[in-house]
CSV table of C-alpha atoms in Angstrom, one decimal:
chain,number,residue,atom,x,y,z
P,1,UNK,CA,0.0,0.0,0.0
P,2,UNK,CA,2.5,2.3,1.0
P,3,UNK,CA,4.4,1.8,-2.4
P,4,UNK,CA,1.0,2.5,-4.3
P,5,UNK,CA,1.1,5.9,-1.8
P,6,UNK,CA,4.6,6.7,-3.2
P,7,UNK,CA,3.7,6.1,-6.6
P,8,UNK,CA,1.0,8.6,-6.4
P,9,UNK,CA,2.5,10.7,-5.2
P,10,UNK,CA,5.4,11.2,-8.0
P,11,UNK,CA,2.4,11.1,-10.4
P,12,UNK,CA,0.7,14.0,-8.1
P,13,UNK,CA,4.2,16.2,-8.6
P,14,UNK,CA,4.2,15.0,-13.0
P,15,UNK,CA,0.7,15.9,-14.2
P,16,UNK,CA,1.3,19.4,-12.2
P,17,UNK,CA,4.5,20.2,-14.1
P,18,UNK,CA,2.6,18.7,-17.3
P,19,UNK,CA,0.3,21.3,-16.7
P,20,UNK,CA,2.7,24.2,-17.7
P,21,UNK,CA,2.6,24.7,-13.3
P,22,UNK,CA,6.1,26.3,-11.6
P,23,UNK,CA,8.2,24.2,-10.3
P,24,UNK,CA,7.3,24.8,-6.7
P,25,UNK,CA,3.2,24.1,-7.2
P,26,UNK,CA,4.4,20.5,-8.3
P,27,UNK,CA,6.7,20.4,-5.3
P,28,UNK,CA,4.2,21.8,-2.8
P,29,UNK,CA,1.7,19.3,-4.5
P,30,UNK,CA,4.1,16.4,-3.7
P,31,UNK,CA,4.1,17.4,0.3
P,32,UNK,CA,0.8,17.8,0.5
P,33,UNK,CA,0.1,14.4,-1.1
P,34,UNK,CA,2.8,12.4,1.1
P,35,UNK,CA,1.2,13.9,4.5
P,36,UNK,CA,-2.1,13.3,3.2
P,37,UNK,CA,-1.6,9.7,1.6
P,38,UNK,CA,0.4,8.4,3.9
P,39,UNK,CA,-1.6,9.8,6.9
P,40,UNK,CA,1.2,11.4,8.8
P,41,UNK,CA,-0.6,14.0,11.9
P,42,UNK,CA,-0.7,17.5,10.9
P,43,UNK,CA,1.5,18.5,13.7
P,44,UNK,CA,3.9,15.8,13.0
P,45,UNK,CA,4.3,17.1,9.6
P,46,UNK,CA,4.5,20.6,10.4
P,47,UNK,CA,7.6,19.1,13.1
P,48,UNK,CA,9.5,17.5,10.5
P,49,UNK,CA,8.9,20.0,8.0
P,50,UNK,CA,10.5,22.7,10.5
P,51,UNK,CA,13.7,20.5,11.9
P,52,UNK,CA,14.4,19.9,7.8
P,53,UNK,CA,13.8,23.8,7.4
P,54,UNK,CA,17.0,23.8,9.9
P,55,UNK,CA,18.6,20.9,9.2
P,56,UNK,CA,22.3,21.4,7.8
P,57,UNK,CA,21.9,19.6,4.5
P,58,UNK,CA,18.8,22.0,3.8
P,59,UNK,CA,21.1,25.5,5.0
P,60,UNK,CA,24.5,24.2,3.5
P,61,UNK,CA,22.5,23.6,0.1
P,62,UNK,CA,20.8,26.8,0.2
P,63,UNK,CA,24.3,28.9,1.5
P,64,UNK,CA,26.1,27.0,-1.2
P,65,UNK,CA,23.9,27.9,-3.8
P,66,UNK,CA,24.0,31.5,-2.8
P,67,UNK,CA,27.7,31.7,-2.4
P,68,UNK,CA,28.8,30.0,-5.6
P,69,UNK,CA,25.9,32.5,-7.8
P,70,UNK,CA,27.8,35.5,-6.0
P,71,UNK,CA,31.3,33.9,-7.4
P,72,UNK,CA,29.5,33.5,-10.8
P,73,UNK,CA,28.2,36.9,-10.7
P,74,UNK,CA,31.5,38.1,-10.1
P,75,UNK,CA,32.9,36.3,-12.7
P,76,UNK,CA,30.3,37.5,-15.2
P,77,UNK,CA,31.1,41.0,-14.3
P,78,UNK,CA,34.7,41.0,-15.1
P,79,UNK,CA,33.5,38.3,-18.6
P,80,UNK,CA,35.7,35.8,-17.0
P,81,UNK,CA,33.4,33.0,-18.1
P,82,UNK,CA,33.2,34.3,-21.7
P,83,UNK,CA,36.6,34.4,-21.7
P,84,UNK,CA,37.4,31.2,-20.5
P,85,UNK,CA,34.3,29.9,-23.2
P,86,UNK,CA,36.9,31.2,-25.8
P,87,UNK,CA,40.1,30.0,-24.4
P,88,UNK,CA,38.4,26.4,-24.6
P,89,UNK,CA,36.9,27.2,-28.3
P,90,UNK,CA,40.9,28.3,-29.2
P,91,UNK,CA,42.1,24.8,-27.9
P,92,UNK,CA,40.4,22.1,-28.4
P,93,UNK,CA,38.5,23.7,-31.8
P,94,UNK,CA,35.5,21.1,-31.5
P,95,UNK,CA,32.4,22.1,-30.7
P,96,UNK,CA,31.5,18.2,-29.3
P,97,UNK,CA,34.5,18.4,-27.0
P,98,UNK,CA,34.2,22.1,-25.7
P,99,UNK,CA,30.5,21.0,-24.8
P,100,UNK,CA,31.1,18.0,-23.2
P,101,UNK,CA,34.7,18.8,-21.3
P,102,UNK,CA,33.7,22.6,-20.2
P,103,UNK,CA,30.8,21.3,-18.7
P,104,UNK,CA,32.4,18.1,-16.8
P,105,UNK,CA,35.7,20.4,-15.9
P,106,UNK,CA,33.2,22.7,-13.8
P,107,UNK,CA,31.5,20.1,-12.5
P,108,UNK,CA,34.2,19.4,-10.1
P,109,UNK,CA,32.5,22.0,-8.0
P,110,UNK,CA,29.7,20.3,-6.2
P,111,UNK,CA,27.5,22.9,-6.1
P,112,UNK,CA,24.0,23.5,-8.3
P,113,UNK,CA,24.8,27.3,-9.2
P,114,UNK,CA,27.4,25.8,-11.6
P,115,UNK,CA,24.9,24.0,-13.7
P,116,UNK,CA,24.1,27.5,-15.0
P,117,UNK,CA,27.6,28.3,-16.4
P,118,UNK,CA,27.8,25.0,-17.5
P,119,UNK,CA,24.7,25.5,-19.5
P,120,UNK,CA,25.8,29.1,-20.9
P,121,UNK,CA,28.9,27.5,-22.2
P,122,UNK,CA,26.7,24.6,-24.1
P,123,UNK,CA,25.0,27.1,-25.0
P,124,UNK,CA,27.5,29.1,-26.8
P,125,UNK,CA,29.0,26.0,-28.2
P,126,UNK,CA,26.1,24.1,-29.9
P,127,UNK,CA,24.4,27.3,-31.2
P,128,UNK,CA,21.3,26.4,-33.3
P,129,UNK,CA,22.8,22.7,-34.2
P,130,UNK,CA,20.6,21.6,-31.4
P,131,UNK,CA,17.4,22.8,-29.6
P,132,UNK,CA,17.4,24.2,-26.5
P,133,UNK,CA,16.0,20.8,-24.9
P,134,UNK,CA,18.7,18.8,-26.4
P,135,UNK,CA,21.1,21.0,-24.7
P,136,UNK,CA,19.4,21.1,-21.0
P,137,UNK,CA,20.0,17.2,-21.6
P,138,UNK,CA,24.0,17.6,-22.6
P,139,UNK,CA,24.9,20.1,-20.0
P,140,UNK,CA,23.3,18.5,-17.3
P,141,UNK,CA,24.4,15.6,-17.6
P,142,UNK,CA,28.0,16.3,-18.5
P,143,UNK,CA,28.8,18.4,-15.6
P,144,UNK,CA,27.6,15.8,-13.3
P,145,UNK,CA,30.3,12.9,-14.8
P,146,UNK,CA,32.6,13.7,-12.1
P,147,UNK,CA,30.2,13.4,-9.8
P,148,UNK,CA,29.6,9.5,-10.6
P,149,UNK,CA,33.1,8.3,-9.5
P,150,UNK,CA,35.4,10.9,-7.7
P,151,UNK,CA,35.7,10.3,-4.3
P,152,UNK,CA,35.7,14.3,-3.5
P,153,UNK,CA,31.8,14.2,-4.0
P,154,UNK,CA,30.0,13.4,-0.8
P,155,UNK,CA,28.0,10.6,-2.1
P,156,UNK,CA,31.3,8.7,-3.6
P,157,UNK,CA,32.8,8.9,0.3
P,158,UNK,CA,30.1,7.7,1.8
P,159,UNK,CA,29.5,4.9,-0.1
P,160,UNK,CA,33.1,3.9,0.3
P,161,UNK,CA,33.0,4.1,3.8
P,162,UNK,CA,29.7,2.0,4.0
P,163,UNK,CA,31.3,-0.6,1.6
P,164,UNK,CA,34.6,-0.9,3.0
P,165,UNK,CA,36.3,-0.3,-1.0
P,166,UNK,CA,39.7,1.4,-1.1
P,167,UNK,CA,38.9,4.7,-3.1
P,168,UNK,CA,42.0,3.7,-5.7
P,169,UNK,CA,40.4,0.5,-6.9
P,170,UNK,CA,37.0,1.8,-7.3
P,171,UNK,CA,38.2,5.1,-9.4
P,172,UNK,CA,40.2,2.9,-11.7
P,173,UNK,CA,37.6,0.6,-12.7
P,174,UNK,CA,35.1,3.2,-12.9
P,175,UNK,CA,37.2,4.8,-15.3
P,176,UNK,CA,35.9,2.0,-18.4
P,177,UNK,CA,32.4,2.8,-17.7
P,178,UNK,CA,32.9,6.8,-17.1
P,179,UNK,CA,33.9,6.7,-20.8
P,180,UNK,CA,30.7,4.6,-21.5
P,181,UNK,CA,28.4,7.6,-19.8
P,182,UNK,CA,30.4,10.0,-21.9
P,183,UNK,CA,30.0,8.1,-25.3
P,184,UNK,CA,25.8,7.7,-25.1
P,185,UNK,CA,25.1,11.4,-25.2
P,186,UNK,CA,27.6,11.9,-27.6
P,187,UNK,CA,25.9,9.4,-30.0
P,188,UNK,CA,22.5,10.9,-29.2
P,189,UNK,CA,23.1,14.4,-29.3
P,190,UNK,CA,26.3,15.4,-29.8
P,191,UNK,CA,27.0,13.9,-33.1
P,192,UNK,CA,24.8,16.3,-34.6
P,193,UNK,CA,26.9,19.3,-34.0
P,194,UNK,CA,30.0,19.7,-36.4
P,195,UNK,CA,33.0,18.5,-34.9
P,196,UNK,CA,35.1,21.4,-36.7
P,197,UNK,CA,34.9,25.3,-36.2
P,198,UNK,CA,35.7,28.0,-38.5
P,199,UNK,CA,39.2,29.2,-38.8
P,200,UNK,CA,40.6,31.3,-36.5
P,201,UNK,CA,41.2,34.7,-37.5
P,202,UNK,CA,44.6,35.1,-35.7
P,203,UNK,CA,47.5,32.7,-35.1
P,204,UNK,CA,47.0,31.2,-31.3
P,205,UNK,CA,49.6,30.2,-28.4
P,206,UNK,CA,48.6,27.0,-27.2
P,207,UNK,CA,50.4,28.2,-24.0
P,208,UNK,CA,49.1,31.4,-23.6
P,209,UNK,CA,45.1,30.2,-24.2
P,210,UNK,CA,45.9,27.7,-21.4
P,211,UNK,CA,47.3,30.7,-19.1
P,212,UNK,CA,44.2,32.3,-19.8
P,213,UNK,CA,41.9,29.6,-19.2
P,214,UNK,CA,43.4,29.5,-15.8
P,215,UNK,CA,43.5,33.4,-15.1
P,216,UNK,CA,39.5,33.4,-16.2
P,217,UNK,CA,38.4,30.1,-13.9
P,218,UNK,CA,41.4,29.9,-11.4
P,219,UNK,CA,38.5,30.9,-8.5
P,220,UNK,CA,36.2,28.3,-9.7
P,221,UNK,CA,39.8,25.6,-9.8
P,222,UNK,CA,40.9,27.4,-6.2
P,223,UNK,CA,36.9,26.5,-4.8
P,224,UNK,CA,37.8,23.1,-5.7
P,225,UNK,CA,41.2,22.5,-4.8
P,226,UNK,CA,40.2,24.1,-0.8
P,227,UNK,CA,37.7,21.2,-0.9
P,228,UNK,CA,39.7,18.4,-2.1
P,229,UNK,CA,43.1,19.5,-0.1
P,230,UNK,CA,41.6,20.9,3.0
P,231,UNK,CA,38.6,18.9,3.1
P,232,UNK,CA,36.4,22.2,3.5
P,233,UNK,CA,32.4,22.4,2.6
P,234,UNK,CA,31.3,25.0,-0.4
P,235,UNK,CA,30.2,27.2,2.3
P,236,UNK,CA,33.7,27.5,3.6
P,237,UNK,CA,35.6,27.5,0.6
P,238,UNK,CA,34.2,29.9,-1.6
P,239,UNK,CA,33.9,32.8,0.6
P,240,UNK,CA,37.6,32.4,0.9
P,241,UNK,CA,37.8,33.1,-2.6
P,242,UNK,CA,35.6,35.6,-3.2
P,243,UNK,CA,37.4,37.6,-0.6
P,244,UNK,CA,40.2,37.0,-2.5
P,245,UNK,CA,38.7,37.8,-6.0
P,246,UNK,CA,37.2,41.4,-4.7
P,247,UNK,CA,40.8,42.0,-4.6
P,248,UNK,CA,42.4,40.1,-7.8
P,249,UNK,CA,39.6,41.5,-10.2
P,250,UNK,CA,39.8,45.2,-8.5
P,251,UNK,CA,36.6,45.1,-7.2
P,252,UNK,CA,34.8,48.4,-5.5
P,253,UNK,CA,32.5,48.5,-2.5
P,254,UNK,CA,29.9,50.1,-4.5
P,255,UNK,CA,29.7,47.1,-6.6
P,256,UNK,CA,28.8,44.6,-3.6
P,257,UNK,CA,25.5,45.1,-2.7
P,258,UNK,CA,24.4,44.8,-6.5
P,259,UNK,CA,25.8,41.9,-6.4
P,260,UNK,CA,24.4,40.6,-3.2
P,261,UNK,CA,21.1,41.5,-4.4
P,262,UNK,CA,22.0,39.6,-7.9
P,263,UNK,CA,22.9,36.1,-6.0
P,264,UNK,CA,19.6,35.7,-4.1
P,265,UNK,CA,17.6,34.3,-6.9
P,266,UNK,CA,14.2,34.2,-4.5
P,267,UNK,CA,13.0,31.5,-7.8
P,268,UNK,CA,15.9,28.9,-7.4
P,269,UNK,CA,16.8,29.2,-3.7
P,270,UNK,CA,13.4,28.9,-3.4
P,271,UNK,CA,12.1,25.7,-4.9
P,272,UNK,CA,15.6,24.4,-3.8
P,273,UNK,CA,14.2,24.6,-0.1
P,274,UNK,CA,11.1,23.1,-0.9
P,275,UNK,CA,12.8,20.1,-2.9
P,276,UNK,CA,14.5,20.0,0.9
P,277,UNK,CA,11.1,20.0,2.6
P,278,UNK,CA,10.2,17.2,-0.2
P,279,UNK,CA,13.2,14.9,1.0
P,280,UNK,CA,12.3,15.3,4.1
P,281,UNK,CA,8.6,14.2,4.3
P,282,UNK,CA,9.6,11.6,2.4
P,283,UNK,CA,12.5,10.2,4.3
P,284,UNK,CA,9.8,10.5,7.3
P,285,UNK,CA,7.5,8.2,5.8
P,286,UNK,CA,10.3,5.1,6.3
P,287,UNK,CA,8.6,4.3,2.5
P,288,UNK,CA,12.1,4.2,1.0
P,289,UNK,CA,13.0,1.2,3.5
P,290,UNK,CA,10.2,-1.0,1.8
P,291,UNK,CA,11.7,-0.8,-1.2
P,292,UNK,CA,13.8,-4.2,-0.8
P,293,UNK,CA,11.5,-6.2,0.6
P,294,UNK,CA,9.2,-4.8,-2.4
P,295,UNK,CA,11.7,-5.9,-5.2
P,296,UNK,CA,12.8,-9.2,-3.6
P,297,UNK,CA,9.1,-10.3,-4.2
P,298,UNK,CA,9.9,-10.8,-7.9
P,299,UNK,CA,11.8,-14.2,-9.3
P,300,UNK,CA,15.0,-11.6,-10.4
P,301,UNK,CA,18.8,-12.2,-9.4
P,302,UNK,CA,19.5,-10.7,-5.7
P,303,UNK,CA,21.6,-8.2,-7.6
P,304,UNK,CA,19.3,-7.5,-10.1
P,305,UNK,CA,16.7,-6.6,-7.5
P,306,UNK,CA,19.5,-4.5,-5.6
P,307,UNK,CA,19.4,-2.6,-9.0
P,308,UNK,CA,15.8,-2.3,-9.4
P,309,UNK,CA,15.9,-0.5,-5.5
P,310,UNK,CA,18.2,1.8,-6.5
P,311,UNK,CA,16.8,3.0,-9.4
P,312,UNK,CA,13.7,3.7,-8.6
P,313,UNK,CA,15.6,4.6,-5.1
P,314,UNK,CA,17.6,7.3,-6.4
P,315,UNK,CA,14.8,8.6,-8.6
P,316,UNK,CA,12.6,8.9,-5.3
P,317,UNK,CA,14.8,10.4,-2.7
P,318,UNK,CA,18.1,11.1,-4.2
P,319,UNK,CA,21.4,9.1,-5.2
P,320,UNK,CA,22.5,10.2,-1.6
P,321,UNK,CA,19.8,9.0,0.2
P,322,UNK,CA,19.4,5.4,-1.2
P,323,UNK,CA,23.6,5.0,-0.7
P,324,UNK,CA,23.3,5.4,2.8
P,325,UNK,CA,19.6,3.7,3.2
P,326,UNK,CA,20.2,0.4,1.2
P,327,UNK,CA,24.2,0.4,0.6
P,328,UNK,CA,24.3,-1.6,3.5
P,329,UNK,CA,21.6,-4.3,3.1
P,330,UNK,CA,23.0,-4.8,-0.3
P,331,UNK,CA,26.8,-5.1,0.8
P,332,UNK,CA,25.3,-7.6,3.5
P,333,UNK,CA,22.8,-9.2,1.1
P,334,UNK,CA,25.5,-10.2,-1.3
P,335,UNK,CA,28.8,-10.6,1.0
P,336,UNK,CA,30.6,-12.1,-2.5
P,337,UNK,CA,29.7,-8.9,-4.2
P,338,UNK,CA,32.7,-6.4,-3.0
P,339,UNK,CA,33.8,-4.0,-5.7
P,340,UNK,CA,31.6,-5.1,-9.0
P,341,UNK,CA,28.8,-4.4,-7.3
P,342,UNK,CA,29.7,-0.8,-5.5
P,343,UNK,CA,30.5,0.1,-9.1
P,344,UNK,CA,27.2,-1.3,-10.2
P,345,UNK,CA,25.1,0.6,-7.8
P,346,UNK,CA,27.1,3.5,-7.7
P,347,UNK,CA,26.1,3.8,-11.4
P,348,UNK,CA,22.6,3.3,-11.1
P,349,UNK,CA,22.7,5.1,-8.6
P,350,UNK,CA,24.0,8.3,-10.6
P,351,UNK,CA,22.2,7.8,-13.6
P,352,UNK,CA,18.8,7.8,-12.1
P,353,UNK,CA,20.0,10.9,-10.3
P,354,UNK,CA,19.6,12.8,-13.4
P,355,UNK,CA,16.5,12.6,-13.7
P,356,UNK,CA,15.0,13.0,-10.4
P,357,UNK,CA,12.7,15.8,-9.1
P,358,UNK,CA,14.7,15.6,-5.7
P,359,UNK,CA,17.8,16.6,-8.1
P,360,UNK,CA,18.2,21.0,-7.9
P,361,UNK,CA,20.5,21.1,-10.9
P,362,UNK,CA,17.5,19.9,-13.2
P,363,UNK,CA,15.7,22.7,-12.6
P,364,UNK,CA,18.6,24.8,-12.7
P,365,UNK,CA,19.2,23.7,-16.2
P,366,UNK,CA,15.7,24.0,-17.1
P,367,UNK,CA,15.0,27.6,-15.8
P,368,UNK,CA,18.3,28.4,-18.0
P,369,UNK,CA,16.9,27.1,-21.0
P,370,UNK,CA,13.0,28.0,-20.4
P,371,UNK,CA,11.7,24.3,-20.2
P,372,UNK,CA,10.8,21.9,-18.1
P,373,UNK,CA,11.8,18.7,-15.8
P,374,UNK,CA,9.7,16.2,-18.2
P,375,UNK,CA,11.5,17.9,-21.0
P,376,UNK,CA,14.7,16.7,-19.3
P,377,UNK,CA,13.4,13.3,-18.3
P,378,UNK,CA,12.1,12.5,-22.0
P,379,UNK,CA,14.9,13.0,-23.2
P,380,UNK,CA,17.4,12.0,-20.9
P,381,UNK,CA,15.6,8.4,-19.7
P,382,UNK,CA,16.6,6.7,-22.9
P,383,UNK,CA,20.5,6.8,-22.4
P,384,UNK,CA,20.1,7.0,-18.5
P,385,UNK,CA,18.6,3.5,-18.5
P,386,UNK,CA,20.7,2.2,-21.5
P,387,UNK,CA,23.9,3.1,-19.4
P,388,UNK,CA,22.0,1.4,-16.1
P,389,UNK,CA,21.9,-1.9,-18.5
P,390,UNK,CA,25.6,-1.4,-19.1
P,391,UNK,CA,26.9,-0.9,-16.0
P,392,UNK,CA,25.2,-3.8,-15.0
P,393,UNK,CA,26.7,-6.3,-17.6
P,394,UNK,CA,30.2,-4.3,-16.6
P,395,UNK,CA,29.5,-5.1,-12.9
P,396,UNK,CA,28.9,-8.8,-14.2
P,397,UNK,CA,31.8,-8.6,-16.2
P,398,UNK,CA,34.1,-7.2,-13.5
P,399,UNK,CA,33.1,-10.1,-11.1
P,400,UNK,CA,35.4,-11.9,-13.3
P,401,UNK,CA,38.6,-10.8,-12.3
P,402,UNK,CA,37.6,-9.7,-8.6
């Protein structure tokens, strides 16, 4: 029953956005629904709708998002992104690779205000070769690559720590199947965009485009490196170089509160705390639990099942949420399965991420390009469950030589 509850409720948050509704009706619609559905007291709901108000995940998304849009902002001022756009245009001179790599080279910076430069430099790149859906569908999902295997993204670390895996052997044979996630959009979409650009109009220094590409994104590289070395949150990091930056790109205190004003998109930072609340009332429910014993009623493979929960999992509460839920059961459930299955659900995992409603940099992409999420997930389930088949056959494979 409670599954049939869940299901309705997804259905309750897709007809509103198929009715042309903003983003946080279908949202609101989706809470509503879960406390009603699943019968949760009024003032229960109003309690765990408060402590995830405060909760740190909700206020370190929402700070994050605020302090990487001022960075951007910043940036945009001085046409540092532009810049860099152009740097990448003068090196690589293919439009397939400036889309893909710009957008997975600032997606080392796990935060959602990204997704918006990422999606200006796809943008820029693909022109009128593809339509503005097809590239919400490239950008997003090409800045989030890093995000399926490095162990400097939260998710990555806490699955190895559940699992036990050394961080080196999991990046290296995640590496086969990274290159899988890249090829599928590239056969979709990309391929229809010409690989060559016009000639330049000036001869180019390889060297001196790369010492621009650094000048124009070194914050966005420094936000990074603070997290990986010093093993700092967003919300620490990038204050740090902003402070910096008012310096570096001669800043003047007249300029700040127009930029402060800029970076609180009331839109964004607002359906990003109702997607919060959303999480939330869901995790509440304990509906997320059921899912295994839901699955294992079917005459599948244990695995397979496993990969069945986290699909539909990750789609439902979030890649980081079903890691840390069911991670466990399945490392317990399968005690033979060590590393080829980590690197089995760990993809799943990821790929259904992109095309959740519980996943911010969706509608960040699609308030850039003026669509929708069920433009995105169209579009976007094809390949996501193609690569979910191949990573399982890899994971199968794999269990060969581990």
């Amino acid at each position: 029953m409670e599954i049939l509850c869940l299901g309705i409720v997804f259905l309750v948050i897709v007809v509103i956005l198929w009715m042309k509704k903003p983003l946080f009706a279908a949202i609101a619609g989706g809470i509503v629904a879960t406390i009603l559905l699943f019968r949760v007291p009024l003032g229960e709901a109003v309690g765990v709708l408060a402590r995830q108000s405060v909760a740190a995940d909700t206020i370190d998304v929402l700070l994050s998002f605020y302090f990487v849009t001022f960075l951007q902002k910043m940036l945009e001022r001085r046409n540092r992104l532009r810049a860099a756009q152009q740097s990448f245009d003068c090196l690589l001179r293919n439009r397939r690779l400036n889309a893909a790599l710009s957008s997975a080279v600032l997606g080392l910076l796990p935060s959602a205000a990204v997704m918006t430069v990422c999606a200006d430099m796809v943008d820029q790149t693909c022109g009128d070769y593809l339509d503005k859906k097809e590239k919400m569908v490239v950008s997003c999902y090409y800045r989030h690559i890093p995000e399926m295997f490095l162990p400097t993204f939260s998710s990555v670390l806490l699955a190895l720590t559940l699992s036990g895996v050394s961080a080196g052997p999991f990046v290296f044979s995640m590496i086969p199947i990274v290159l899988v996630a890249c090829l599928l959009p590239y056969l979709v979409y990309l391929r229809k965009v010409p690989a060559g650009m016009p000639p330049l109009e000036r001869e180019i220094s390889k060297k001196a485009e790369v010492l621009s590409l650094l000048k124009n994104l070194w914050s966005l590289i420094a936000v990074v490196v603070i997290i990986i070395v010093f093993d700092l949150s967003v919300c620490v990091a990038t204050p740090l170089v902003i402070a910096v930056n008012y310096f570096v790109d001669h800043f003047r205190a007249q300029e700040i509160p127009g930029l402060l004003k800029e970076s609180a998109e009331p839109i964004l930072l607002g359906n990003m705390y109702l997607i919060m609340l959303f999480k939330g009332i869901i995790t509440h429910t304990g509906v997320v639990a059921l899912l295994p014993d839901f699955f294992g009623q079917f005459p599948i493979p244990i695995a397979a099942a496993f990969a069945l929960i986290f699909f539909f999992g990750s789609i439902i509460s979030g890649a980081q949420a079903i890691i840390a839920l069911c991670l466990p059961m399945a490392m317990t459930a399968i005690p033979e399965g060590g590393l080829p299955l980590l690197v089995m659900l760990m993809c799943i995992a990821w790929a259904a991420n992109q095309i959740s409603p519980t996943h911010v940099c969706t509608f960040v992409a699609a308030r850039f390009y003026g669509t929708t999420l069920g433009d995105l997930v169209v579009r976007a389930t094809p390949i996501v469950v193609a690569f979910s088949v191949l990573s399982y056959g890899y994971a199968m494979l794999l269990g060969i030589f581990f």
